Amino acid sequence: MITDHLLKFEQKTDDTDIPDHFYEEMPDVVNELLESCLTGQCFDHVDSIPIITLESVAQIIQQARRIIFPGYFSQTVLAPSNLEYCLRQETTELLKRISRHIRLSFQHDCLRYNQYCSQCNDRSHKKALEFIRTLPKLRDLLATDVRAGFRGDPAAKSCDEVIFSYPGLFAITVYRLAHELYLLSVPLLPRMMTEYAHSLTGIDIHPGAKIGESFFIDHGTGVVVGETTEIGNRVRIYQGVTLGALSIPSETVDDFRNKKRHPTIEDDVIIYSNATLLGGETVIGARSVIGGNVWITESVPADTKVILKRPELVYSRNNHK
Amino acid sequence: MITDHLLKFEQKTDDTDIPDHFYEEMPDVVNELLESCLTGQCFDHVDSIPIITLESVAQIIQQARRIIFPGYFSQTVLAPSNLEYCLRQETTELLKRISRHIRLSFQHDCLRYNQYCSQCNDRSHKKALEFIRTLPKLRDLLATDVRAGFRGDPAAKSCDEVIFSYPGLFAITVYRLAHELYLLSVPLLPRMMTEYAHSLTGIDIHPGAKIGESFFIDHGTGVVVGETTEIGNRVRIYQGVTLGALSIPSETVDDFRNKKRHPTIEDDVIIYSNATLLGGETVIGARSVIGGNVWITESVPADTKVILKRPELVYSRNNHK
Amino acid sequence: MITDHLLKFEQKTDDTDIPDHFYEEMPDVVNELLESCLTGQCFDHVDSIPIITLESVAQIIQQARRIIFPGYFSQTVLAPSNLEYCLRQETTELLKRISRHIRLSFQHDCLRYNQYCSQCNDRSHKKALEFIRTLPKLRDLLATDVRAGFRGDPAAKSCDEVIFSYPGLFAITVYRLAHELYLLSVPLLPRMMTEYAHSLTGIDIHPGAKIGESFFIDHGTGVVVGETTEIGNRVRIYQGVTLGALSIPSETVDDFRNKKRHPTIEDDVIIYSNATLLGGETVIGARSVIGGNVWITESVPADTKVILKRPELVYSRNNHK
């Protein structure tokens, strides 16, 4: 009989045993499952390299965040006397951790294509070091995002509140880290990182997007920024904004995989809540403002304000109550 | 004085003690709380069966996922030599775990109606076995969903990326598991499972919905699929799509509890982002395409494309800066 | 060489060591990071008070929830005989925990303004006691929210299902707790609490909003309720509803920080999915109904139903397949 060691609280109650003949049916179920592994109709990851767990993705993000915003997310109080020691320890650990996960990502793809690459290990060390070298630059860049958040939201009480609690800043931090790995052609890991941020914030930024400095996303739930989007400096967007692709018929998906499918947003643009901007040739000119709920599939010149024509509303007496 | 054993990091700082007379006020607060338990005006779960925790809901989902996608979410590397052993162990454990939680769900309802059902235990064993028997079928079905994800999204690099990181696939996996429990008339647990997925993905699929094979949800944040929705095969939907009910005046809610209130979507339909489709008699015919932001409360014939009439936009010079 | 003690599963695989000369580059990266700490261009939290962690915010919320809904979220089964003991223990622990975190919040602000307040400790004890005293009132208020959820949703099977699994109720619970701390002028902590709920539910309610009894949010993903919103009794809102501010040019953000920027919603109003209501002078009169997708920046009288004029849809034959 199998006991559940993990669930302490389950042991607190007296479990009434399942009759033995129920367990006797398990081999049949298992055989059915095994057969579908043999036919290749279903998906399995057997006889393969170790997987990247969501927990380790979270640890990479948390450690990078402790390096970029020293003291904000550390459980030990940082002092000028221990700052250098702590930063050195964290960056060295992160080098090791990211190197291992870059290697797992490369090996995963090598196996997939049946081209086992003997240099996966060396490549991953080099890519990891290149990634670590970008951290000071990311620290500068993210400082501009923090200031943009405080400047852009009248409800923000301080820059610290932005760092501690704004989901937009968290999503942008993870995107900026993942984007560096994307530029280094690391598979799997960058997308797992941004999807981790997506699950916590509702903000879905593809690691392939290019985003300038001082970027601010307010509230953020439902935001989608597609793979080939380009965003300039000092851009501000609100919840529910989609920077997406035009519709694609299924049969031609493969033709689109490496094309620019998502819009370009120039400097100082503001896009209000739930606006949808689609298409790889759509360019929103600098300093333009896109109103809430607007649906755009064509370019907008610089210094332009685009709003929905005041929609006709129908007013009537409510007799429900 | 009560010490907090759980929070190690709190002990790192010297806590200045709260003066004793502050603690002397606690009994008054507790008495007020107790009184509201006696009047029945408020809600408590005292003298009741053990609760189902969110942690155990998460464990059920994770274990079922390890069985359906072997090797993708296991921390031990699976080889052909240990695959059968691992699957047998996981399915046997899941039988026990799900049986316990089905029993808790039944007992919860029995107590609620003051009709203590002596057969809760036997019923829960049988239902648990029926649930386990559906796993091979769910494995086949979910393989079609994975392929639909890869085919439907030009940003997907591989089927593995879909399995590892797509929130849509996670939400569909949890829905398919919960739907089987819903069909077995298990209360509480199925909804707790889909709400767990909702909290991680922003995708809210009621376990009662009926959904065919090869279903793909892209991005997904804000998607709502109501209890009596029916969805055919090879349907694709995007973020923010609502398949919902028409408005219901409060006084008649009870009349609506068991009626079909949500739309029917036939095979091969595509519904773009933020479209809203409402009503139990609304049928979207096969191979139709519903454009983004469209609001529909009536049926659409097969092979039809419905888009918003190009909304009138107002362009003006932006003088803000 | 640094070993990673935390990640047991990483030790299961044979890690190929990173060559030593890779580690020799770490000091340069660290120096760059340290320099940006000295210039003040970037953000750090060095030589400061201990931070409030997300884990401790979660613990405060969970403990308060166990007090407000006794037995629903406790791993020990509550009986009438141990109820008083458990409630007393939980409230006493919460007094201590919340007091510590209120103090950290005050100290954080004191240091920020270089006005170290010697009374932070005393103030935090007093504020913590005031907060604990509101728990019986919040218990009554949240019981009205639970009933509103059951009444408002035909898919709800019982009030217990609402308490166990509805994200709207969780978000409202956290908001009501955070709002009391906001009224006590506690910085940082209230916003961290509501952002924690935001990350789990997609519902973003600012702790400053004023919300009456029997409030129900269905589905909820994408809901935004701004800082100066006022909501009456028995109001019901759906997913994607924004109660927001009109657009604000960056240069005048500071002028808006303490003004009423968000709408007022009177008693018994219903607001359907994805409606957007903006502006501090916008008042939605009692018993009015706002339809889905409606965009409103002006007041609506009482007893009025406002829907979009049936939008013109364009139907065409779909030739994609």
PDB file of N, CA and C in Angstrom, chain C residues 227-271:
ATOM      1  N   GLU C 227      -7.833  54.215  -7.190  1.00  0.00           N
ATOM      2  CA  GLU C 227      -7.644  54.658  -5.807  1.00  0.00           C
ATOM      3  C   GLU C 227      -8.808  55.461  -5.238  1.00  0.00           C
ATOM      4  N   THR C 228      -9.419  56.344  -6.028  1.00  0.00           N
ATOM      5  CA  THR C 228     -10.433  57.238  -5.474  1.00  0.00           C
ATOM      6  C   THR C 228     -11.855  56.850  -5.917  1.00  0.00           C
ATOM      7  N   THR C 229     -12.011  55.591  -6.354  1.00  0.00           N
ATOM      8  CA  THR C 229     -13.338  55.079  -6.710  1.00  0.00           C
ATOM      9  C   THR C 229     -14.220  54.974  -5.462  1.00  0.00           C
ATOM     10  N   GLU C 230     -15.528  55.270  -5.639  1.00  0.00           N
ATOM     11  CA  GLU C 230     -16.490  55.018  -4.550  1.00  0.00           C
ATOM     12  C   GLU C 230     -17.600  54.127  -5.090  1.00  0.00           C
ATOM     13  N   ILE C 231     -17.854  53.034  -4.388  1.00  0.00           N
ATOM     14  CA  ILE C 231     -18.845  52.042  -4.823  1.00  0.00           C
ATOM     15  C   ILE C 231     -19.856  51.836  -3.688  1.00  0.00           C
ATOM     16  N   GLY C 232     -21.152  51.906  -4.035  1.00  0.00           N
ATOM     17  CA  GLY C 232     -22.203  51.761  -3.029  1.00  0.00           C
ATOM     18  C   GLY C 232     -22.458  50.316  -2.626  1.00  0.00           C
ATOM     19  N   ASN C 233     -23.683  50.045  -2.149  1.00  0.00           N
ATOM     20  CA  ASN C 233     -24.048  48.697  -1.717  1.00  0.00           C
ATOM     21  C   ASN C 233     -24.644  47.895  -2.868  1.00  0.00           C
ATOM     22  N   ARG C 234     -24.486  46.563  -2.767  1.00  0.00           N
ATOM     23  CA  ARG C 234     -25.100  45.622  -3.725  1.00  0.00           C
ATOM     24  C   ARG C 234     -24.728  45.911  -5.180  1.00  0.00           C
ATOM     25  N   VAL C 235     -23.481  46.266  -5.421  1.00  0.00           N
ATOM     26  CA  VAL C 235     -23.010  46.489  -6.786  1.00  0.00           C
ATOM     27  C   VAL C 235     -22.412  45.190  -7.320  1.00  0.00           C
ATOM     28  N   ARG C 236     -22.625  44.924  -8.617  1.00  0.00           N
ATOM     29  CA  ARG C 236     -22.104  43.693  -9.230  1.00  0.00           C
ATOM     30  C   ARG C 236     -21.314  44.074 -10.470  1.00  0.00           C
ATOM     31  N   ILE C 237     -20.068  43.612 -10.587  1.00  0.00           N
ATOM     32  CA  ILE C 237     -19.282  43.897 -11.789  1.00  0.00           C
ATOM     33  C   ILE C 237     -18.668  42.611 -12.348  1.00  0.00           C
ATOM     34  N   TYR C 238     -18.351  42.647 -13.628  1.00  0.00           N
ATOM     35  CA  TYR C 238     -17.857  41.466 -14.340  1.00  0.00           C
ATOM     36  C   TYR C 238     -16.411  41.664 -14.808  1.00  0.00           C
ATOM     37  N   GLN C 239     -15.858  40.603 -15.393  1.00  0.00           N
ATOM     38  CA  GLN C 239     -14.456  40.605 -15.844  1.00  0.00           C
ATOM     39  C   GLN C 239     -14.159  41.800 -16.758  1.00  0.00           C
ATOM     40  N   GLY C 240     -12.975  42.325 -16.624  1.00  0.00           N
ATOM     41  CA  GLY C 240     -12.486  43.348 -17.538  1.00  0.00           C
ATOM     42  C   GLY C 240     -13.039  44.744 -17.321  1.00  0.00           C
ATOM     43  N   VAL C 241     -13.843  44.949 -16.263  1.00  0.00           N
ATOM     44  CA  VAL C 241     -14.389  46.286 -16.010  1.00  0.00           C
ATOM     45  C   VAL C 241     -13.294  47.185 -15.449  1.00  0.00           C
ATOM     46  N   THR C 242     -13.143  48.381 -16.046  1.00  0.00           N
ATOM     47  CA  THR C 242     -12.193  49.367 -15.537  1.00  0.00           C
ATOM     48  C   THR C 242     -12.949  50.536 -14.923  1.00  0.00           C
ATOM     49  N   LEU C 243     -12.667  50.845 -13.662  1.00  0.00           N
ATOM     50  CA  LEU C 243     -13.141  52.082 -13.033  1.00  0.00           C
ATOM     51  C   LEU C 243     -11.890  52.930 -12.877  1.00  0.00           C
ATOM     52  N   GLY C 244     -11.611  53.756 -13.892  1.00  0.00           N
ATOM     53  CA  GLY C 244     -10.293  54.366 -13.993  1.00  0.00           C
ATOM     54  C   GLY C 244     -10.292  55.876 -14.064  1.00  0.00           C
ATOM     55  N   ALA C 245      -9.107  56.420 -14.336  1.00  0.00           N
ATOM     56  CA  ALA C 245      -8.913  57.862 -14.437  1.00  0.00           C
ATOM     57  C   ALA C 245      -8.884  58.284 -15.902  1.00  0.00           C
ATOM     58  N   LEU C 246      -9.286  59.510 -16.165  1.00  0.00           N
ATOM     59  CA  LEU C 246      -9.102  60.067 -17.506  1.00  0.00           C
ATOM     60  C   LEU C 246      -7.609  60.243 -17.756  1.00  0.00           C
ATOM     61  N   SER C 247      -7.236  60.390 -19.012  1.00  0.00           N
ATOM     62  CA  SER C 247      -5.813  60.481 -19.331  1.00  0.00           C
ATOM     63  C   SER C 247      -5.185  61.718 -18.702  1.00  0.00           C
ATOM     64  N   ILE C 248      -3.960  61.573 -18.346  1.00  0.00           N
ATOM     65  CA  ILE C 248      -3.237  62.616 -17.620  1.00  0.00           C
ATOM     66  C   ILE C 248      -1.919  62.862 -18.324  1.00  0.00           C
ATOM     67  N   PRO C 249      -1.658  64.085 -18.766  1.00  0.00           N
ATOM     68  CA  PRO C 249      -0.339  64.351 -19.343  1.00  0.00           C
ATOM     69  C   PRO C 249       0.735  64.248 -18.268  1.00  0.00           C
ATOM     70  N   SER C 250       1.867  63.644 -18.630  1.00  0.00           N
ATOM     71  CA  SER C 250       2.933  63.359 -17.665  1.00  0.00           C
ATOM     72  C   SER C 250       3.308  64.552 -16.791  1.00  0.00           C
ATOM     73  N   GLU C 251       3.383  65.733 -17.401  1.00  0.00           N
ATOM     74  CA  GLU C 251       3.945  66.864 -16.652  1.00  0.00           C
ATOM     75  C   GLU C 251       3.047  67.309 -15.491  1.00  0.00           C
ATOM     76  N   THR C 252       1.787  66.855 -15.508  1.00  0.00           N
ATOM     77  CA  THR C 252       0.887  67.299 -14.450  1.00  0.00           C
ATOM     78  C   THR C 252       0.504  66.171 -13.488  1.00  0.00           C
ATOM     79  N   VAL C 253       1.209  65.028 -13.571  1.00  0.00           N
ATOM     80  CA  VAL C 253       0.863  63.888 -12.717  1.00  0.00           C
ATOM     81  C   VAL C 253       0.799  64.292 -11.246  1.00  0.00           C
ATOM     82  N   ASP C 254       1.787  65.100 -10.798  1.00  0.00           N
ATOM     83  CA  ASP C 254       1.839  65.416  -9.377  1.00  0.00           C
ATOM     84  C   ASP C 254       0.612  66.189  -8.907  1.00  0.00           C
ATOM     85  N   ASP C 255       0.027  67.014  -9.785  1.00  0.00           N
ATOM     86  CA  ASP C 255      -1.182  67.756  -9.413  1.00  0.00           C
ATOM     87  C   ASP C 255      -2.359  66.828  -9.145  1.00  0.00           C
ATOM     88  N   PHE C 256      -2.323  65.625  -9.734  1.00  0.00           N
ATOM     89  CA  PHE C 256      -3.461  64.723  -9.651  1.00  0.00           C
ATOM     90  C   PHE C 256      -3.365  63.759  -8.465  1.00  0.00           C
ATOM     91  N   ARG C 257      -2.201  63.721  -7.809  1.00  0.00           N
ATOM     92  CA  ARG C 257      -1.987  62.650  -6.845  1.00  0.00           C
ATOM     93  C   ARG C 257      -3.055  62.600  -5.753  1.00  0.00           C
ATOM     94  N   ASN C 258      -3.555  63.739  -5.301  1.00  0.00           N
ATOM     95  CA  ASN C 258      -4.524  63.675  -4.214  1.00  0.00           C
ATOM     96  C   ASN C 258      -5.937  64.096  -4.608  1.00  0.00           C
ATOM     97  N   LYS C 259      -6.228  64.120  -5.897  1.00  0.00           N
ATOM     98  CA  LYS C 259      -7.574  64.490  -6.356  1.00  0.00           C
ATOM     99  C   LYS C 259      -8.434  63.262  -6.593  1.00  0.00           C
ATOM    100  N   LYS C 260      -9.755  63.444  -6.605  1.00  0.00           N
ATOM    101  CA  LYS C 260     -10.659  62.341  -6.999  1.00  0.00           C
ATOM    102  C   LYS C 260     -10.564  62.178  -8.508  1.00  0.00           C
ATOM    103  N   ARG C 261     -10.028  61.048  -8.925  1.00  0.00           N
ATOM    104  CA  ARG C 261      -9.772  60.817 -10.342  1.00  0.00           C
ATOM    105  C   ARG C 261     -10.645  59.697 -10.915  1.00  0.00           C
ATOM    106  N   HIS C 262     -11.341  58.948 -10.029  1.00  0.00           N
ATOM    107  CA  HIS C 262     -12.052  57.741 -10.450  1.00  0.00           C
ATOM    108  C   HIS C 262     -13.543  57.873 -10.154  1.00  0.00           C
ATOM    109  N   PRO C 263     -14.396  57.095 -10.834  1.00  0.00           N
ATOM    110  CA  PRO C 263     -15.847  57.308 -10.763  1.00  0.00           C
ATOM    111  C   PRO C 263     -16.500  56.923  -9.433  1.00  0.00           C
ATOM    112  N   THR C 264     -17.751  57.333  -9.308  1.00  0.00           N
ATOM    113  CA  THR C 264     -18.613  56.967  -8.180  1.00  0.00           C
ATOM    114  C   THR C 264     -19.734  56.081  -8.712  1.00  0.00           C
ATOM    115  N   ILE C 265     -19.922  54.920  -8.092  1.00  0.00           N
ATOM    116  CA  ILE C 265     -20.938  53.961  -8.512  1.00  0.00           C
ATOM    117  C   ILE C 265     -21.947  53.852  -7.370  1.00  0.00           C
ATOM    118  N   GLU C 266     -23.188  54.233  -7.631  1.00  0.00           N
ATOM    119  CA  GLU C 266     -24.176  54.219  -6.535  1.00  0.00           C
ATOM    120  C   GLU C 266     -24.759  52.814  -6.318  1.00  0.00           C
ATOM    121  N   ASP C 267     -25.665  52.694  -5.327  1.00  0.00           N
ATOM    122  CA  ASP C 267     -26.205  51.386  -4.924  1.00  0.00           C
ATOM    123  C   ASP C 267     -26.847  50.622  -6.090  1.00  0.00           C
ATOM    124  N   ASP C 268     -26.738  49.301  -6.035  1.00  0.00           N
ATOM    125  CA  ASP C 268     -27.485  48.374  -6.902  1.00  0.00           C
ATOM    126  C   ASP C 268     -27.167  48.519  -8.393  1.00  0.00           C
ATOM    127  N   VAL C 269     -26.008  49.066  -8.718  1.00  0.00           N
ATOM    128  CA  VAL C 269     -25.604  49.162 -10.123  1.00  0.00           C
ATOM    129  C   VAL C 269     -24.998  47.826 -10.575  1.00  0.00           C
ATOM    130  N   ILE C 270     -25.237  47.454 -11.837  1.00  0.00           N
ATOM    131  CA  ILE C 270     -24.580  46.293 -12.452  1.00  0.00           C
ATOM    132  C   ILE C 270     -23.743  46.791 -13.629  1.00  0.00           C
ATOM    133  N   ILE C 271     -22.486  46.360 -13.714  1.00  0.00           N
ATOM    134  CA  ILE C 271     -21.613  46.768 -14.825  1.00  0.00           C
ATOM    135  C   ILE C 271     -21.099  45.508 -15.506  1.00  0.00           C
TER     136      ILE C 271
END
